[in-house]
Coordinates of C-alpha atoms and ligand atoms in Angstrom, one line a residue:
M1 CA 4.1 17.1 -20.3
G2 CA 7.3 17.5 -19.2
E3 CA 7.4 15.1 -16.7
R4 CA 6.9 12.3 -19.2
E5 CA 10.4 13.5 -21.1
G6 CA 12.2 10.5 -19.4
A7 CA 9.0 7.8 -20.3
A8 CA 9.1 9.4 -23.7
G9 CA 11.8 6.7 -24.9
R10 CA 10.4 3.7 -23.3
G11 CA 6.6 4.9 -24.5
A12 CA 5.4 3.3 -21.5
W13 CA 4.9 4.6 -18.0
A14 CA 2.9 4.4 -14.8
E15 CA 1.5 7.7 -13.3
I16 CA 1.6 7.9 -9.4
D17 CA -1.1 10.6 -8.1
V18 CA 0.3 11.5 -4.9
A19 CA -2.6 13.7 -4.5
A20 CA -5.0 10.0 -4.4
V21 CA -2.3 8.8 -1.5
R22 CA -2.8 12.1 0.8
H23 CA -6.7 11.7 0.0
N24 CA -6.9 7.9 0.7
A25 CA -4.2 8.4 4.0
R26 CA -7.1 11.0 5.0
V27 CA -10.0 8.9 4.7
L28 CA -8.4 6.0 6.1
A29 CA -7.1 8.3 9.4
G30 CA -10.4 8.7 9.5
V31 CA -12.4 6.0 9.6
A32 CA -9.6 4.2 12.1
A33 CA -9.5 7.5 14.6
P34 CA -8.3 7.6 16.9
A35 CA -6.4 4.7 16.2
R36 CA -3.2 5.7 14.6
L37 CA -2.4 5.2 10.9
C38 CA 0.2 3.6 9.7
A39 CA 0.9 3.4 5.7
V40 CA 2.6 -0.2 4.5
V41 CA 5.0 0.8 1.4
K42 CA 6.4 -2.8 1.3
A43 CA 7.7 -4.0 -2.1
D44 CA 8.2 -0.5 -3.0
G45 CA 5.0 0.9 -2.4
Y46 CA 3.0 -2.0 -3.9
G47 CA 5.0 -1.0 -7.0
H48 CA 4.0 2.8 -6.9
G49 CA 7.4 3.9 -5.3
A50 CA 7.9 4.0 -1.8
P51 CA 9.5 7.1 -1.1
A52 CA 6.6 9.4 -2.7
V53 CA 3.9 7.2 -1.1
A54 CA 5.2 7.3 2.0
R55 CA 5.4 11.1 2.0
A56 CA 2.2 11.7 0.5
A57 CA 0.8 9.0 3.3
L58 CA 2.4 11.3 6.2
D59 CA 1.2 14.4 4.6
G60 CA -2.5 13.1 4.8
G61 CA -2.4 11.6 8.4
A62 CA -0.2 8.8 8.6
T63 CA 2.3 8.7 11.6
W64 CA 3.6 5.3 10.9
L65 CA 5.2 3.8 7.9
A66 CA 5.3 -0.2 7.4
V67 CA 7.7 -2.1 5.5
A68 CA 9.1 -6.0 4.8
L69 CA 12.8 -5.7 4.8
V70 CA 15.5 -4.1 6.6
E71 CA 16.7 -2.7 3.2
E72 CA 13.4 -1.4 2.0
G73 CA 12.9 0.7 5.6
A74 CA 17.1 2.1 4.9
A75 CA 15.5 3.1 1.7
L76 CA 13.5 5.4 3.0
R77 CA 15.9 6.9 5.3
A78 CA 17.9 7.3 2.6
A79 CA 15.4 9.2 0.9
G80 CA 15.0 11.4 3.9
I81 CA 11.8 10.3 5.8
D82 CA 12.3 10.3 9.5
A83 CA 8.7 8.8 10.3
P84 CA 8.6 5.4 12.1
V85 CA 9.5 2.4 10.2
L86 CA 8.1 -1.0 11.2
V87 CA 9.8 -4.1 9.5
L88 CA 6.8 -6.5 9.5
S89 CA 9.0 -9.2 9.8
E90 CA 11.5 -10.5 11.7
P91 CA 15.0 -9.8 10.5
P92 CA 17.9 -12.2 10.1
P93 CA 20.5 -11.7 12.7
E94 CA 23.1 -10.1 10.0
A95 CA 20.2 -7.7 9.2
M96 CA 20.3 -6.0 12.9
D97 CA 23.0 -3.8 12.4
E98 CA 21.6 -1.9 9.7
L99 CA 18.2 -1.9 11.4
V100 CA 19.2 -0.2 14.4
A101 CA 21.6 2.3 12.1
A102 CA 18.6 3.1 10.1
S103 CA 16.5 3.7 13.4
L104 CA 14.3 1.4 11.9
T105 CA 11.4 -0.4 14.6
P106 CA 12.0 -4.1 14.3
T107 CA 9.1 -6.9 14.7
L108 CA 10.5 -9.8 17.0
Y109 CA 9.1 -13.1 17.7
S110 CA 11.9 -15.8 18.6
L111 CA 14.8 -15.3 21.3
E112 CA 17.2 -15.4 19.0
G113 CA 16.3 -12.7 16.9
V114 CA 16.1 -10.9 20.6
R115 CA 19.5 -11.7 20.9
A116 CA 20.8 -10.8 18.0
L117 CA 18.9 -7.3 18.3
E118 CA 20.3 -7.0 22.0
D119 CA 23.6 -7.2 20.5
A120 CA 23.0 -4.9 17.8
A121 CA 21.5 -2.2 19.8
R122 CA 24.7 -1.9 21.9
L123 CA 25.6 0.4 19.2
A124 CA 22.1 2.5 19.6
P125 CA 22.2 6.1 20.7
A126 CA 19.1 5.3 22.5
P127 CA 16.7 2.3 23.4
V128 CA 15.3 0.4 20.4
G129 CA 11.2 -0.3 20.3
V130 CA 10.5 -3.4 19.7
H131 CA 6.8 -4.8 18.1
V132 CA 6.1 -8.3 19.3
K133 CA 4.4 -10.5 17.1
V134 CA 2.1 -13.0 17.8
D135 CA 0.2 -15.5 15.6
T136 CA -3.3 -15.7 16.3
G137 CA -4.2 -17.7 13.3
M138 CA -2.6 -16.7 10.0
H139 CA 0.3 -19.4 11.0
R140 CA 2.9 -17.6 9.0
V141 CA 5.2 -15.8 11.1
G142 CA 4.7 -15.0 14.8
A143 CA 5.6 -16.3 18.3
D144 CA 3.1 -18.8 19.3
V145 CA 0.4 -17.6 21.8
D146 CA 2.1 -19.8 24.5
D147 CA 5.4 -18.4 23.8
V148 CA 4.6 -14.4 23.9
L149 CA 5.5 -14.0 27.3
K150 CA 9.0 -15.7 27.3
V151 CA 9.5 -13.1 24.1
V152 CA 8.6 -10.3 25.7
S153 CA 10.1 -10.8 29.1
A154 CA 13.3 -11.2 27.1
V155 CA 13.1 -8.1 25.4
R156 CA 12.1 -6.5 28.5
D157 CA 15.2 -8.1 30.1
A158 CA 17.3 -7.0 27.5
P159 CA 19.2 -3.6 27.9
G160 CA 19.0 -1.4 24.9
L161 CA 15.6 -2.5 24.0
T162 CA 11.9 -1.4 24.8
F163 CA 8.6 -3.1 24.2
E164 CA 6.7 -1.2 22.3
A165 CA 3.7 -3.1 21.0
L166 CA 2.4 -6.0 20.6
W167 CA 0.4 -6.9 17.3
T168 CA -0.8 -9.9 15.2
H169 CA -2.3 -10.4 11.8
L170 CA -5.9 -11.4 10.1
A171 CA -5.6 -14.4 7.7
V172 CA -9.5 -13.5 6.3
A173 CA -10.4 -10.1 7.1
E174 CA -11.1 -9.6 3.5
S175 CA -14.0 -12.0 3.4
L176 CA -17.5 -11.0 4.7
E177 CA -18.6 -14.7 5.2
E178 CA -20.0 -16.2 7.9
A179 CA -17.1 -18.6 8.7
D180 CA -14.2 -15.9 7.9
R181 CA -15.8 -13.2 10.3
A182 CA -16.1 -15.7 12.8
Y183 CA -12.2 -16.8 12.1
T184 CA -11.5 -13.2 12.4
A185 CA -13.4 -12.6 15.7
E186 CA -11.6 -15.7 17.1
Q187 CA -8.1 -14.1 16.3
L188 CA -9.4 -10.7 18.1
R189 CA -10.4 -12.9 21.0
R190 CA -7.0 -14.5 21.4
F191 CA -5.1 -11.4 21.0
A192 CA -7.0 -10.0 23.8
E193 CA -6.3 -13.2 25.8
V194 CA -2.4 -12.5 25.2
R195 CA -3.0 -9.0 25.7
D196 CA -4.1 -9.6 29.0
A197 CA -2.0 -12.1 30.1
L198 CA 1.4 -9.9 29.4
A199 CA -1.0 -7.4 31.4
A200 CA -1.5 -9.8 34.6
A201 CA 2.3 -10.5 34.2
G202 CA 2.9 -6.9 34.9
I203 CA 4.2 -6.2 31.1
P204 CA 1.2 -4.6 29.8
A205 CA 1.7 -3.8 26.2
P206 CA 2.1 -0.1 25.4
M207 CA 0.4 -0.3 21.9
A208 CA -1.8 -3.0 20.1
H209 CA -2.1 -3.4 16.4
A210 CA -4.0 -6.3 14.3
A211 CA -5.8 -4.6 11.2
N212 CA -4.5 -4.7 7.6
S213 CA -6.7 -2.4 4.9
A214 CA -9.6 -5.0 5.5
G215 CA -9.6 -5.3 9.1
A216 CA -9.7 -1.3 9.2
V217 CA -12.5 -1.2 7.2
A218 CA -14.6 -3.8 7.9
H219 CA -13.9 -5.0 11.5
P220 CA -14.1 -1.9 13.7
A221 CA -12.7 -4.1 16.9
A222 CA -9.6 -4.5 15.2
R223 CA -8.6 -1.1 14.9
L224 CA -6.9 -1.2 18.5
D225 CA -4.0 1.6 18.5
M226 CA -3.3 1.7 15.3
V227 CA -3.8 0.2 11.4
R228 CA -1.8 -0.9 9.2
C229 CA -3.2 -0.1 5.5
G230 CA -1.6 -0.9 2.3
I231 CA -3.8 -1.9 -0.5
A232 CA -6.8 1.1 0.3
L233 CA -4.0 3.2 0.3
Y234 CA -3.7 2.4 -3.2
G235 CA -6.9 3.1 -3.7
E236 CA -8.3 -0.3 -4.2
A237 CA -10.1 -2.2 -2.0
P238 CA -8.9 -5.4 -0.1
S239 CA -12.0 -7.5 -2.1
P240 CA -14.7 -7.1 -3.7
A241 CA -17.0 -7.8 -0.5
V242 CA -15.2 -5.0 1.0
G243 CA -15.3 -2.4 -2.0
E244 CA -18.7 -3.1 -1.5
M245 CA -19.0 -2.0 1.6
L246 CA -16.8 1.0 1.4
R247 CA -19.4 2.1 -1.3
A248 CA -22.6 1.4 0.8
A249 CA -20.9 3.8 3.7
G250 CA -19.9 6.6 0.8
V251 CA -15.7 5.9 1.7
G252 CA -14.4 6.8 -1.4
L253 CA -10.9 5.7 -2.0
R254 CA -9.2 7.2 -5.3
P255 CA -6.9 4.9 -7.8
V256 CA -3.6 6.0 -7.2
L257 CA -1.7 4.5 -10.1
A258 CA -2.6 4.8 -14.0
F259 CA -0.8 2.8 -16.5
K260 CA -0.6 4.4 -19.6
A261 CA 1.6 3.9 -22.6
R262 CA 1.8 5.3 -26.7
V263 CA 1.0 3.7 -29.7
S264 CA 4.6 3.0 -31.4
F265 CA 3.0 1.5 -35.0
V266 CA -0.2 1.4 -36.7
R267 CA -1.5 -0.7 -39.5
R268 CA -4.4 -1.8 -41.4
L269 CA -5.7 -5.6 -41.9
R270 CA -8.0 -7.7 -43.5
A271 CA -10.8 -9.4 -41.6
G272 CA -9.3 -13.4 -40.6
E273 CA -5.8 -11.8 -40.2
S274 CA -4.6 -12.9 -37.1
P275 CA -1.4 -10.8 -35.5
S276 CA 1.0 -12.1 -32.9
Y277 CA 2.6 -15.4 -31.7
G278 CA 0.0 -18.4 -32.4
R279 CA -2.4 -16.4 -34.9
R280 CA -4.9 -17.0 -32.0
R281 CA -7.6 -14.2 -33.1
P282 CA -8.7 -13.9 -36.3
L283 CA -9.9 -10.0 -36.4
P284 CA -13.7 -10.3 -36.7
A285 CA -13.8 -7.5 -39.0
D286 CA -11.1 -5.3 -41.2
A287 CA -9.6 -3.1 -38.7
T288 CA -6.9 -0.7 -37.9
V289 CA -4.3 -2.5 -35.0
A290 CA -2.2 -0.7 -33.1
T291 CA 1.5 -2.0 -31.3
V292 CA 1.8 -0.8 -27.9
P293 CA 5.5 -1.1 -26.6
V294 CA 4.4 -2.7 -23.4
G295 CA 4.4 -6.5 -22.3
Y296 CA 4.6 -9.4 -19.9
A297 CA 8.2 -8.2 -19.1
D298 CA 6.2 -4.8 -17.7
G299 CA 3.3 -6.5 -15.6
V300 CA 0.9 -7.2 -18.6
P301 CA 0.2 -11.1 -17.9
R302 CA 0.2 -13.2 -21.1
R303 CA -3.2 -14.5 -19.8
W304 CA -4.5 -10.7 -20.5
F305 CA -5.4 -11.9 -23.7
D306 CA -6.9 -15.2 -22.9
V307 CA -9.1 -13.8 -20.4
G308 CA -10.6 -11.0 -23.0
G309 CA -8.1 -8.5 -22.0
T310 CA -9.2 -4.6 -23.1
V311 CA -7.0 -1.4 -23.4
L312 CA -8.3 2.0 -23.7
V313 CA -7.7 3.8 -27.0
G314 CA -9.5 7.0 -28.2
G315 CA -12.0 6.6 -25.1
R316 CA -12.8 3.7 -25.7
R317 CA -12.6 -0.2 -24.8
C318 CA -10.5 -2.1 -27.5
P319 CA -9.6 -6.0 -26.9
L320 CA -6.2 -7.2 -27.9
A321 CA -5.8 -8.3 -31.1
G322 CA -3.6 -11.4 -30.1
T323 CA -1.4 -13.0 -27.5
V324 CA 1.1 -10.5 -25.6
T325 CA 4.7 -10.9 -26.2
M326 CA 7.4 -9.7 -24.0
D327 CA 7.8 -6.1 -25.2
Q328 CA 4.6 -5.5 -26.7
I329 CA 1.0 -5.7 -27.7
V330 CA -1.2 -5.5 -30.6
V331 CA -4.5 -3.9 -30.0
D332 CA -7.7 -4.2 -32.5
C333 CA -8.8 -0.6 -32.7
G334 CA -12.1 -1.7 -34.8
P335 CA -12.5 -0.6 -38.2
D336 CA -12.6 2.9 -38.6
A337 CA -10.8 4.2 -35.5
P338 CA -8.6 7.3 -36.3
V339 CA -5.5 5.9 -34.2
A340 CA -1.9 7.1 -34.8
V341 CA 1.6 6.6 -33.4
G342 CA 1.9 8.5 -30.4
D343 CA -2.1 8.2 -29.3
E344 CA -2.1 7.7 -25.4
V345 CA -3.2 4.1 -24.4
V346 CA -4.4 3.4 -21.2
L347 CA -4.2 -0.1 -19.5
I348 CA -4.9 1.2 -15.9
G349 CA -6.6 4.2 -15.3
R350 CA -9.3 6.4 -16.8
Q351 CA -9.5 7.7 -20.4
G352 CA -12.7 10.1 -21.0
A353 CA -15.5 8.5 -19.8
E354 CA -13.8 4.9 -19.5
S355 CA -11.8 3.3 -16.7
L356 CA -9.8 0.1 -16.1
A357 CA -8.8 -0.5 -12.7
A358 CA -6.3 -2.7 -11.0
G359 CA -9.5 -4.7 -9.4
D360 CA -11.0 -5.3 -13.3
W361 CA -7.5 -7.0 -14.0
A362 CA -7.8 -8.9 -11.0
D363 CA -11.2 -10.4 -11.2
A364 CA -10.5 -11.3 -15.2
L365 CA -7.0 -12.7 -14.4
G366 CA -8.4 -14.6 -11.1
T367 CA -6.1 -13.0 -9.1
I368 CA -6.0 -9.8 -6.5
S369 CA -5.2 -6.1 -7.2
Y370 CA -2.1 -6.3 -5.0
E371 CA -0.6 -8.8 -7.3
V372 CA -1.3 -6.8 -10.4
L373 CA 0.0 -3.9 -8.8
C374 CA 3.0 -5.1 -7.5
G375 CA 3.3 -6.7 -11.2
I376 CA 4.4 -3.8 -12.9
G377 CA 7.9 -4.2 -13.7
P378 CA 11.3 -2.2 -13.0
R379 CA 11.2 -1.1 -16.7
V380 CA 8.3 1.1 -16.6
P381 CA 9.2 4.4 -15.2
R382 CA 6.9 5.7 -12.4
V383 CA 5.8 9.3 -12.9
V384 CA 5.0 10.9 -10.0
V385 CA 2.0 13.4 -10.4
D386 CA -0.2 15.9 -7.8
R387 CA -3.6 16.1 -9.2
E388 CA -4.7 18.3 -6.0
A389 CA -6.6 20.6 -8.5
D390 CA -9.3 18.3 -9.8
G391 CA -8.7 15.6 -7.0
D392 CA -10.2 17.2 -4.1
R393 CA -13.0 18.4 -5.5
A394 CA -14.6 15.2 -3.7
G395 CA -12.7 14.9 -0.6
G396 CA -13.6 18.6 0.0
A397 CA -10.1 19.0 1.6
G398 CA -7.6 21.6 0.2
A399 CA -3.8 20.9 0.0
Ligands
PLP1 C1 1.4 -6.3 3.7 C2 0.6 -6.3 5.2 C3 -0.3 -5.4 5.4 C4 -1.2 -4.5 4.4 O1 -2.3 -5.3 3.9 P1 -3.2 -4.5 3.2 O2 -4.1 -5.5 3.2 O3 -2.4 -4.4 2.0 O4 -4.0 -3.7 3.8 C5 -0.6 -5.2 7.0 N1 0.0 -6.0 7.6 C6 0.8 -7.0 7.3 C7 1.5 -7.7 8.4 C8 1.1 -6.9 6.0 O5 2.1 -8.1 5.9

């Protein structure tokens, strides 16, 4: 494929299927409706490449985007994207000018933040819409429940600012355990109380949002006016429990990212030989051992070997033959596999009837798919593909 040319020198790349993003956005917009869908593309789109994901999500029905940092929002503007972009934390005072210049929507939760934005907004051609965040139990950032009225009043009174939304963030939405469900309900109850208090004070929030992917899927009461979906947009469930729920409901999300490489070297080794650092695993039988040019500097955790990690070669699951090194892995392709230099290796994705998901890595490594996806390093080129043709059989919605 011509589009892999750029990746050829490296021999490892990540394919980003924008048709899958569009599909997932359509599914999530459908689940959330009438609430709006905000596509969360922080951390370079969870490692997928933010501009491509943002465009596809907007095509699929998202109307908002969200990022963690002002510079991430500015990068979307530089890529020509003009949809509303919410910055999910209060920017430091020195970032407010850039925020205003890029027409981003800030989250605020301190009076210092309001003042800094007010100064920067003097340069703005139009009032800057502000989303005020309240901490209802996540305890990371956000105004205390008792301080919200002060912050919202300051926004209302500041020339050049308008109060556009009130929002909060759920701490355990991905868990369906009884106690965690109760905590989510309690967060939503506190949030409703704050909204009511603002309305009673004559400053009703024009818009309210609370749900991440798990909230949007598993807690209908959290959908409110907008849902902020990240992980589900990338085709991964926020947790195994929510994944189970999605399957039961027949909601099919498609993985967006495939992590692939090409075999760079092949040799035959005898049973008992132990490839790679530390000579950790004697080959159980004579084997073809393939070297693949991808390592822990690319996001293949060194622990992937310890937890019995496998990759797909020739449509079969093959175990790592030894320790993951910085730039390369070695794969035990078995006694009589016809493996050759240049053969495709799949680390995440599908090959023939087999597939490996970021969630499978996460389960084996004791982490979450978010960390696996964000961990794929900058040295791995992202190759955008559009698999609309086979992609939309399941969804039935054409391009
Ligand atoms: C990252 C983030 C999201 C998206 O979370 P997912 O679980 O990936 O859907 C939503 N809201 C906030 C505040 C976030 O930081």
